Coordinates of C-alpha atoms and ligand atoms in Angstrom, one line a residue:
X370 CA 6.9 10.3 25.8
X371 CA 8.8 7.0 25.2
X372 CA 6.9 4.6 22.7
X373 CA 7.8 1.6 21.4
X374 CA 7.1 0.7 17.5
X375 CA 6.7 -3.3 17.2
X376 CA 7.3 -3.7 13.3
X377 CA 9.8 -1.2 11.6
X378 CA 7.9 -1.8 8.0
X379 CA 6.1 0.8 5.9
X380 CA 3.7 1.7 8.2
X381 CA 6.2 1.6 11.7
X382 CA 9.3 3.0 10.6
X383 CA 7.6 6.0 9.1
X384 CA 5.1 6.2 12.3
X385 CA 8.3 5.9 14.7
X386 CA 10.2 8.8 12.6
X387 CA 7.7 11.5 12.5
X388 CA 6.7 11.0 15.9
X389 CA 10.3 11.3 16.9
X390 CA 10.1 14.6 15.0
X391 CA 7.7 15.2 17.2
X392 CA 10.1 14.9 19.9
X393 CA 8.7 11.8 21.3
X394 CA 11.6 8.9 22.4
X395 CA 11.3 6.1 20.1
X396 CA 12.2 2.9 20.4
X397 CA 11.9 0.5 16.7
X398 CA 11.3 -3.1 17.3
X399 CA 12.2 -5.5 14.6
X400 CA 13.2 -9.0 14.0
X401 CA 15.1 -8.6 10.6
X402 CA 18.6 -7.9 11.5
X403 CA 19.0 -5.9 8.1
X404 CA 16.1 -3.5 8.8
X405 CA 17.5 -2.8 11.8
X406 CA 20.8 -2.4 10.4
X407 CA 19.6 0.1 8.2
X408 CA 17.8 2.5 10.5
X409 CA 20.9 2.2 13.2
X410 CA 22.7 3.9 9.7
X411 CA 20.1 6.3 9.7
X412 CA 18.6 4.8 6.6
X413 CA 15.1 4.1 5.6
X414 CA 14.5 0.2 5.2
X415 CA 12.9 1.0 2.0
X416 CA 12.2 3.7 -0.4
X417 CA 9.9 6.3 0.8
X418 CA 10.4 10.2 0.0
X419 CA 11.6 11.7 3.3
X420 CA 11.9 8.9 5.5
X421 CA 15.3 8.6 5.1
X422 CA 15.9 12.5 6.2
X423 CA 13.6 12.3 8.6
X424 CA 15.3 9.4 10.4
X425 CA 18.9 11.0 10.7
X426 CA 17.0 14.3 11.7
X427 CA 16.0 12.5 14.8
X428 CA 18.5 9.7 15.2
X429 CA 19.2 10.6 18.9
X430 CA 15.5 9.8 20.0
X431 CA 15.5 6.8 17.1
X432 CA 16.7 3.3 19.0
X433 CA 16.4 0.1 17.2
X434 CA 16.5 -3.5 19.0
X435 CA 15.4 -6.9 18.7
X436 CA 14.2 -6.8 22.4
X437 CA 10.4 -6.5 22.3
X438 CA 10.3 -6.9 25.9
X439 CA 12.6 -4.2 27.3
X440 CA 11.4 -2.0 24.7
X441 CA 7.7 -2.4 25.7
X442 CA 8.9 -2.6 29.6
X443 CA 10.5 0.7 29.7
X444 CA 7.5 2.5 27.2
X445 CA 4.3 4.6 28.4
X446 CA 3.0 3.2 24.6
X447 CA 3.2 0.7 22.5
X448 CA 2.2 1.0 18.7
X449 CA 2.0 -2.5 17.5
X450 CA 2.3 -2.0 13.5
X451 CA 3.3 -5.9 12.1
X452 CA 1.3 -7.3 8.8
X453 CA -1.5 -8.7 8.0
X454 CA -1.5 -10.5 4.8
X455 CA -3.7 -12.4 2.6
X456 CA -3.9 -16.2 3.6
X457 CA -4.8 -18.8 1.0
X458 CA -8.7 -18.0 1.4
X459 CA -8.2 -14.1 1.1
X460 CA -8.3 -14.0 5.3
X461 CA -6.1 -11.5 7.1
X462 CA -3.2 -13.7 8.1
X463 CA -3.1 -12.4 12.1
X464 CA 0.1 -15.1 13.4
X465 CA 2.2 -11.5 13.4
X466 CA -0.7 -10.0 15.2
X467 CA -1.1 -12.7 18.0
X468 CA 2.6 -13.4 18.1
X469 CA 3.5 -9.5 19.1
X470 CA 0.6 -9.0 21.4
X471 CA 1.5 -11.7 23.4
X472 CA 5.5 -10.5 23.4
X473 CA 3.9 -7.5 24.1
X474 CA 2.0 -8.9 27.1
X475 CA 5.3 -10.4 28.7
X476 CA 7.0 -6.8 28.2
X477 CA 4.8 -5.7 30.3
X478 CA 4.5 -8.2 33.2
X479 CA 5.4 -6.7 36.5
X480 CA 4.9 -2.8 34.9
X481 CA 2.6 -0.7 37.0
X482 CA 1.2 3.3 36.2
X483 CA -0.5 4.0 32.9
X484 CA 0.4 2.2 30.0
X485 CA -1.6 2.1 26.2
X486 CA -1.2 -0.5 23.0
X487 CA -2.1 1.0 19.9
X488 CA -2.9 -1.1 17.5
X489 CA -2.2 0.6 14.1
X490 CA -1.9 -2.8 12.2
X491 CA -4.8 -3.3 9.8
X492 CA -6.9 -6.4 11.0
X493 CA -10.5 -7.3 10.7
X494 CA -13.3 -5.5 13.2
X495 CA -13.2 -7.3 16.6
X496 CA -9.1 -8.0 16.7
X497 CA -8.1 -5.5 18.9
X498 CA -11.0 -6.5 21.8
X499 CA -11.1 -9.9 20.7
X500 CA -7.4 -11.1 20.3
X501 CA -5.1 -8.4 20.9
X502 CA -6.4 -6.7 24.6
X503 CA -6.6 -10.6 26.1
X504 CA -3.5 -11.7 24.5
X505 CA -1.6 -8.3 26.2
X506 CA -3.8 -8.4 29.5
X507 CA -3.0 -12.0 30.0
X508 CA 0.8 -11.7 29.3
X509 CA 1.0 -8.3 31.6
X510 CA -1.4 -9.7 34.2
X511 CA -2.8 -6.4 33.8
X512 CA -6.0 -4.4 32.4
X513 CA -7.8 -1.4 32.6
X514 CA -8.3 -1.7 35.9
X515 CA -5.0 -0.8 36.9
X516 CA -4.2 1.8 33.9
X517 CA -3.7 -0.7 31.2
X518 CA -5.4 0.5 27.7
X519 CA -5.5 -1.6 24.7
X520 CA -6.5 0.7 21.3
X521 CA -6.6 0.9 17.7
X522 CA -5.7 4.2 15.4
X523 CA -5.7 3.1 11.7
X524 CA -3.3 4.8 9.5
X525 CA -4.0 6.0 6.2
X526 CA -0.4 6.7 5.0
X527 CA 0.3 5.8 0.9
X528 CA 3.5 4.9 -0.3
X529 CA 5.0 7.6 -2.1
X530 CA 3.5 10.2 0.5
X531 CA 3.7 8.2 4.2
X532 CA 5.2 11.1 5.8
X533 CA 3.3 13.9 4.9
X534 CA 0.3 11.6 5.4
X535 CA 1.3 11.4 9.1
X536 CA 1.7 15.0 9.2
X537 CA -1.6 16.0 7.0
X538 CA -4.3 13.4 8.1
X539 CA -7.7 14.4 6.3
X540 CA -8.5 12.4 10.1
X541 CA -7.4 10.5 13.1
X542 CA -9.3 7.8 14.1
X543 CA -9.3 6.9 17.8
X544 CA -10.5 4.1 18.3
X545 CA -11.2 2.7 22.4
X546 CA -13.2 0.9 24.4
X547 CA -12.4 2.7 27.9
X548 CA -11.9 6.6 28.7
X549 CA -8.0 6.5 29.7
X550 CA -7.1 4.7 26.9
X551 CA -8.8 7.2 24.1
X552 CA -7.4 9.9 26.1
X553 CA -4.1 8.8 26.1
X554 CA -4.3 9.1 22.2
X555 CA -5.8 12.3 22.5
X556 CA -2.8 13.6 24.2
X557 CA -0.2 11.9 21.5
X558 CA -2.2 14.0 18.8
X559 CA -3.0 17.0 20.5
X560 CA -0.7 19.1 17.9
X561 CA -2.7 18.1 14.5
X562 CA -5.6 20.0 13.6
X563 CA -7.6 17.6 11.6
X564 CA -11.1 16.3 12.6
X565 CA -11.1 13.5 15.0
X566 CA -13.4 10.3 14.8
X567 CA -13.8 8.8 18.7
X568 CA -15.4 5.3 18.0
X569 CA -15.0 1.9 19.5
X570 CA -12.1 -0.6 18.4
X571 CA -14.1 -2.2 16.1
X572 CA -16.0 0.7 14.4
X573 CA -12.1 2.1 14.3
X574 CA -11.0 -1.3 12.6
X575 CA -14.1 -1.2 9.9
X576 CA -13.5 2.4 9.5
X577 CA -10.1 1.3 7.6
X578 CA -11.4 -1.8 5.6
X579 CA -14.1 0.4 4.6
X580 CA -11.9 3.3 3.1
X581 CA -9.5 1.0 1.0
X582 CA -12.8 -0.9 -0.2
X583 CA -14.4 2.1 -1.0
X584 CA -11.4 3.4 -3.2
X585 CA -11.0 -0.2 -4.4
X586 CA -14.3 -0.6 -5.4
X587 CA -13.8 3.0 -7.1
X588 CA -10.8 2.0 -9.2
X589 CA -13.0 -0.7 -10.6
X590 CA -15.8 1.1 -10.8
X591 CA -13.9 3.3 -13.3
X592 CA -12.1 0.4 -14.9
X593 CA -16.3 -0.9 -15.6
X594 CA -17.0 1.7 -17.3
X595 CA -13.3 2.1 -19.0
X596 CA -13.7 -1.5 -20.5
X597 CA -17.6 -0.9 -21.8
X598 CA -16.1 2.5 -22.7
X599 CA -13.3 0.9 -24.8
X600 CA -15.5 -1.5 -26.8
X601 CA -17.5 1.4 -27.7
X602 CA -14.7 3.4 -29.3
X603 CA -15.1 6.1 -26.1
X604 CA -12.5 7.6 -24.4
X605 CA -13.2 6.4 -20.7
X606 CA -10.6 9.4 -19.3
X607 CA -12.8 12.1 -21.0
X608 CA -15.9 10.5 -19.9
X609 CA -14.6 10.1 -16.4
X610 CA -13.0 13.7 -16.9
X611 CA -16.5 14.9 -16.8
X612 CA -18.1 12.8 -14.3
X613 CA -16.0 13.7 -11.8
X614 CA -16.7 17.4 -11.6
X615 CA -19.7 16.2 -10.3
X616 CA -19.3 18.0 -6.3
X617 CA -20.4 14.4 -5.2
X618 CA -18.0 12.3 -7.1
X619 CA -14.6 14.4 -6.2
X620 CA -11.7 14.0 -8.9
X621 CA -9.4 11.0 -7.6
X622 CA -9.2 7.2 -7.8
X623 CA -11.5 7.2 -10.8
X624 CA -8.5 6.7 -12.9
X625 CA -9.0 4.0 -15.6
X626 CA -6.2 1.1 -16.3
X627 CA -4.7 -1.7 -15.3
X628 CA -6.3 -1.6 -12.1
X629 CA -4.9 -1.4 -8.4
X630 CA -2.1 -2.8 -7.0
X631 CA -0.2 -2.7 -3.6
X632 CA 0.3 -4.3 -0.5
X633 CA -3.2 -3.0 0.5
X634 CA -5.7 -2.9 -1.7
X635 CA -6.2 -6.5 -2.7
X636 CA -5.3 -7.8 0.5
X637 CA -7.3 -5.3 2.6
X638 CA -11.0 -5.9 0.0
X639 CA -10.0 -9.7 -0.2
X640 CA -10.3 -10.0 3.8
X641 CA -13.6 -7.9 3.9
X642 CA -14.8 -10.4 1.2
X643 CA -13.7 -13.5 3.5
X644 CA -15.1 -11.9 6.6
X645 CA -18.6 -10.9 5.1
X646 CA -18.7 -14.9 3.6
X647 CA -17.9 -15.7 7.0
X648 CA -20.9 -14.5 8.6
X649 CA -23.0 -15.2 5.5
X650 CA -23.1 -12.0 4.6
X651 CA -22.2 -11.9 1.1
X652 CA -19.7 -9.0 -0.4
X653 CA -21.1 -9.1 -4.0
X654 CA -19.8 -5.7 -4.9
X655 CA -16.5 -6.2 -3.1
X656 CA -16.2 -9.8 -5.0
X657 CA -17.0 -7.8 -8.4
X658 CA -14.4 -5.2 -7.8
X659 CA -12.1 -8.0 -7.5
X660 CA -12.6 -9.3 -10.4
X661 CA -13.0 -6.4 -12.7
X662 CA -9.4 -5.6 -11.0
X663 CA -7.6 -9.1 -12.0
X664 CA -9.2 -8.8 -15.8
X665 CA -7.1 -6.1 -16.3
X666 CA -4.0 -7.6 -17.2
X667 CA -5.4 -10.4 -19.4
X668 CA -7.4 -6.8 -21.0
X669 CA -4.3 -5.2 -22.0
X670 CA -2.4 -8.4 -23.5
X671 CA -5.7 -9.2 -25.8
X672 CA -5.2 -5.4 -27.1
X673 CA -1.2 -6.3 -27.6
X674 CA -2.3 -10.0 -29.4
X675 CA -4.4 -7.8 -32.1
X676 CA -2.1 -5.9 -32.6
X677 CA 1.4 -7.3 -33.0
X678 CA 0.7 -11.4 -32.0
X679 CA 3.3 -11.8 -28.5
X680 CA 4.3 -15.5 -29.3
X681 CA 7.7 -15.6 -30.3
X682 CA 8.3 -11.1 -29.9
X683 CA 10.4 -9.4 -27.9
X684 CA 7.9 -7.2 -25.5
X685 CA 9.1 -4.4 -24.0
X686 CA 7.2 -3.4 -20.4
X687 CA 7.8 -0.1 -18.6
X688 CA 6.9 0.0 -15.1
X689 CA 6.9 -3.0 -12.5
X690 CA 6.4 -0.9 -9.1
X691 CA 2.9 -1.2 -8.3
X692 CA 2.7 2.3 -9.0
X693 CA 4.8 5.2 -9.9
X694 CA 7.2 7.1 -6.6
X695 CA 7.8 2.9 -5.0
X696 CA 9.8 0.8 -5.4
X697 CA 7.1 -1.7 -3.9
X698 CA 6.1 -4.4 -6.8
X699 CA 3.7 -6.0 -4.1
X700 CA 0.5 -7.2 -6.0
X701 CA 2.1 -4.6 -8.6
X702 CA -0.4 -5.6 -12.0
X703 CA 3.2 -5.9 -13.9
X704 CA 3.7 -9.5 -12.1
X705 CA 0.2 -11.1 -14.1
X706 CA 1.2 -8.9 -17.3
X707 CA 4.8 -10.6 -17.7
X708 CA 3.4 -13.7 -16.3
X709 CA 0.8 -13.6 -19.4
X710 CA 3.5 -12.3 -21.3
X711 CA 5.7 -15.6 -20.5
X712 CA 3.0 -17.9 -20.6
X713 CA 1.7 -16.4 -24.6
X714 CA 5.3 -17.6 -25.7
X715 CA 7.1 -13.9 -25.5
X716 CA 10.1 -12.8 -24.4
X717 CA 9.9 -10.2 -22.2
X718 CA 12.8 -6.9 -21.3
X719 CA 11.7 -4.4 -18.5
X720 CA 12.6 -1.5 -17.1
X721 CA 11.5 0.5 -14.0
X722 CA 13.6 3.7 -12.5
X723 CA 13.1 1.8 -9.1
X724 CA 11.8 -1.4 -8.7
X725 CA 13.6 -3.7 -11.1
X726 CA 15.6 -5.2 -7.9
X727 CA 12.6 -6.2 -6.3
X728 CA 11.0 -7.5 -9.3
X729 CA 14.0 -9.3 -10.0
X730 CA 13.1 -11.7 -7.2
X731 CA 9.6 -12.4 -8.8
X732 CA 10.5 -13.0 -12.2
X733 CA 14.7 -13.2 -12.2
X734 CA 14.2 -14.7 -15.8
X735 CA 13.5 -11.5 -17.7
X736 CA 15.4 -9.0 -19.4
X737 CA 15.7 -6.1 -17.4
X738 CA 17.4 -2.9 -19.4
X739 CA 19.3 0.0 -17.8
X740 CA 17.0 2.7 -19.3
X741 CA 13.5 2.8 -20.7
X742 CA 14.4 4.0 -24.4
X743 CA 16.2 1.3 -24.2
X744 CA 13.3 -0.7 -23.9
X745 CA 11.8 0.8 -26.5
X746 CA 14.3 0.8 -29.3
X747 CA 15.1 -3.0 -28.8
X748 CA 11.7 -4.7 -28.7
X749 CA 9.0 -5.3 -31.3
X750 CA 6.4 -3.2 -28.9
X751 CA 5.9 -2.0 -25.6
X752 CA 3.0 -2.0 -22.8
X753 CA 3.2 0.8 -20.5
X754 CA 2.3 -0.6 -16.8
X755 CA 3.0 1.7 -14.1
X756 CA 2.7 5.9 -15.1
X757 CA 6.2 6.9 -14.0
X758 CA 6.8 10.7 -15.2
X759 CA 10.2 9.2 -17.3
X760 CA 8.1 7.8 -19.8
X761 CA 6.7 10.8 -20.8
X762 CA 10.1 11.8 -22.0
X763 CA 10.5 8.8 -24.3
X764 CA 10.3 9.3 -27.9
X765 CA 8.0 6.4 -29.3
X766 CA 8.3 7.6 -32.8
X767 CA 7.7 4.5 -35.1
X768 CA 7.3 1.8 -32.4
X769 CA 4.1 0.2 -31.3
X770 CA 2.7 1.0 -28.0
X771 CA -0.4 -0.7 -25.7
X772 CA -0.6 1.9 -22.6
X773 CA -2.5 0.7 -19.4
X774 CA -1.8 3.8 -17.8
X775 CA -1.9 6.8 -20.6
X776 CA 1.2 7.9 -20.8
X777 CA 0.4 10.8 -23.5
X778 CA 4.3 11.1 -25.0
X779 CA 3.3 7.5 -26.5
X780 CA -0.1 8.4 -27.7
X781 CA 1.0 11.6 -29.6
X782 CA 4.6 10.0 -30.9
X783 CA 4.2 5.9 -31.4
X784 CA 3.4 4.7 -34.7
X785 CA 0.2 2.5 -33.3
X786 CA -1.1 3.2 -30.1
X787 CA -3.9 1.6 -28.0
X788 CA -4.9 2.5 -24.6
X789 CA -7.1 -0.3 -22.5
X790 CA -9.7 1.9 -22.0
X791 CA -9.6 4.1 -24.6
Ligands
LIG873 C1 -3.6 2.7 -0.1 C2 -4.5 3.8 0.5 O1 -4.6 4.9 -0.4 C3 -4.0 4.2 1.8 O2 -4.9 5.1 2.4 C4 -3.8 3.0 2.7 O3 -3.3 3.4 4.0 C5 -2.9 2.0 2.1 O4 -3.4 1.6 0.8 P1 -1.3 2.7 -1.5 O5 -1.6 1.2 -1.5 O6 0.0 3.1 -1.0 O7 -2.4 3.4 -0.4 O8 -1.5 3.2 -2.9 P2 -2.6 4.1 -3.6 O9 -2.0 5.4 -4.0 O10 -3.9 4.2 -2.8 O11 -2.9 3.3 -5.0 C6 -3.4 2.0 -4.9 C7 -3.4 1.4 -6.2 O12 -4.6 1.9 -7.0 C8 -2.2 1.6 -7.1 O13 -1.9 0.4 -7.8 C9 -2.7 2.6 -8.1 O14 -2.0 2.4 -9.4 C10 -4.1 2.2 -8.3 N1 -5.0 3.3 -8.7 C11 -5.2 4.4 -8.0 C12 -5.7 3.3 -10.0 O15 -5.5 2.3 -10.7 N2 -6.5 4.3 -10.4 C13 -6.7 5.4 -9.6 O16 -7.4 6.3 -10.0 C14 -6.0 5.5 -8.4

């Protein structure tokens, strides 16, 4: 089938190259000449294992433009997948959203025969009926009347492990408000074998919020406990060790530490937060995960003040991708840890196998070293921020250490040690 992806980001170009594994004809919409640039070289815009293979594996059904409407014109779908972000109150920020559904609209002005928008874009329960279908119906001059579908399929990829999160979905979600539409997603996923939800747009929509908030809320959750654990002398990780064998509690995301990052996350609990005070609902338990996340940082940099004073050191940081297999430093917990760093009078050197380019554009007026024992040797301690395996190979022998993410090398080897939570 020929699709069109409107938004080649983390969520579009990796949708648009495993479907084109799948031996659909793709077409990647986006406005950032480099992007495009990239995939036309059969390169990934951005770090993601596999991506960059699968795209030259399928470059001959892989076009990239700039022309939303041709692309949209000449394709039986349309997967609309541009952000979201945070706005100044915490709101989903849906200009991208209205702007492409409305180019989308035009594309398809004078089309006839079956035609389905996806939305895959994470935006707040009502969007896709409420926004997106008139915005597209009143551009085409079409609806589902005459074989035009608007739907939503939220994806549930991570960086790090996008593509084999398209390929291994623990479920799809179909989301529709009309028969054709739903079974036009059907069709696209006939090949995977997972269980499928069939819900209405907006129960599709929730259905994402409500998995990132739950994991959120998790992560803090475990970073609650961590912090009471810590002041008790506890080891949060061996009391969370055990609680999750518990068959109801599972063993992930109760990992204790600096908390969550990513472009998801925070911004995804943050607009559930300003929806639910929207209608006067109240999100106490979303506002408190929040919260316990951005105390994190100030957490670990108290632990670093007993122990070795920052104003006037040199402080090393390992880590500055919001986690380990990125290079992604979106909402990455290093950006308030050198920014408390900076701010209690320290200078700061850093070092991350990946991201140190990107972070270079949030704090260019850091130190950044070319290796991490580097870091290490040359600074009067260390925090550990994001749990890349290369720090495990480190020898902290003699140095000081504070470790927000327990990197073990530094707890058996560094001459004082102190994990946040325990
Ligand atoms: C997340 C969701 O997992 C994914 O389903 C959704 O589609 C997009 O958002 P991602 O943001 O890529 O994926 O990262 P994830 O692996 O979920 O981790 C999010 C953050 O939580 C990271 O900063 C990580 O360090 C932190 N985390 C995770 C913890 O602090 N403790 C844990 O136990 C697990």
């Amino acid at each position: 089938m020929r699709i069109a992806i409107v938004g080649a980001g983390h969520v579009g170009a990796v949708t648009g190259a495993c479907l084109a594994e799948m031996g659909h004809s793709i077409v990647l919409v986006d406005r950032d000449e480099r992007v495009r640039e990239r995939l036309v070289r059969g390169e990934a815009p951005f770090f993601e294992p596999g991506l960059g293979a699968m795209i030259r594996g399928n470059l001959p059904r892989l076009e990239t433009t700039a022309d939303l409407a041709t692309a949209v014109g000449n394709s039986r779908m349309t997967f609309l997948c541009v952000g979201t972000p945070s706005n100044r109150r915490g709101e989903a920020d849906l200009s991208a959203v209205r702007a492409a559904s409305a180019a989308i609209g035009e594309g398809l002005s004078g089309t006839s025969g079956p035609r389905t928008v996806v939305v895959k874009s994470t935006v707040p329960p009502g969007t896709t009926a409420e926004v997106v279908r008139p915005a597209v119906e009143a551009g085409s001059g079409r609806s589902a009347a005459d074989g035009l579908s608007v739907v939503m399929n939220p994806e549930f990829l991570r960086e790090g492990s996008a593509v084999r999160d398209f390929f291994l979905p623990d479920r799809i979600v179909i989301g529709a408000d009309d028969p054709a539409g739903a079974e036009a997603l059907e069709a696209l996923y006939r090949p995977f074998s997972c269980p499928r939800v069939r819900c209405t747009t907006a129960t599709a929509e929730m259905v994402k919020y409500a998995s990132n908030a739950f994991l959120a809320v998790r992560v803090s959750c475990a970073n609650e406990i961590g912090n009471l654990c810590k002041s008790l002398g506890i080891d949060a990780h061996e009391v969370l060790g055990a609680v999750v064998l518990d068959g109801r509690i599972g063993p992930r995301f109760l990992g204790a530490g600096l908390g969550f990052g990513g472009s998801c996350f925070p911004k995804d609990v943050r607009a559930l937060v300003a929806l639910a005070g929207s209608l006067g609902c109240g999100a106490r338990l979303l506002s408190a995960a929040l919260e316990v996340n951005d105390r994190q940082p100030a957490a670990l940099l108290d632990l670093l003040e007993k122990r070795v004073g920052i104003a006037g050191r040199r402080i090393g940081v390992l880590g500055l991708a919001f986690k380990p297999g990125t290079d992604d430093v979106r909402e990455s917990r290093a950006i308030p840890v050198v920014q408390g760093l900076l701010d209690r009078g320290a200078r700061v050197v850093a070092h991350d196998p990946m991201a140190m380019e990107q972070f270079r554009q949030v704090h260019p007026g850091i130190e950044y070293a070319a290796s991490a024992a580097e870091v290490v040797s040359g600074t009067d301690a260390t925090v550990i921020v994001t749990e890349w395996p290369e720090f495990e190979g480190i020898d902290y022998s003699g140095r000081i250490v504070v470790d927000g993410r327990r990197c073990r090398r530094a707890e058996e080897t560094a001459a004082v040690y102190e994990g946040i939570c325990w």
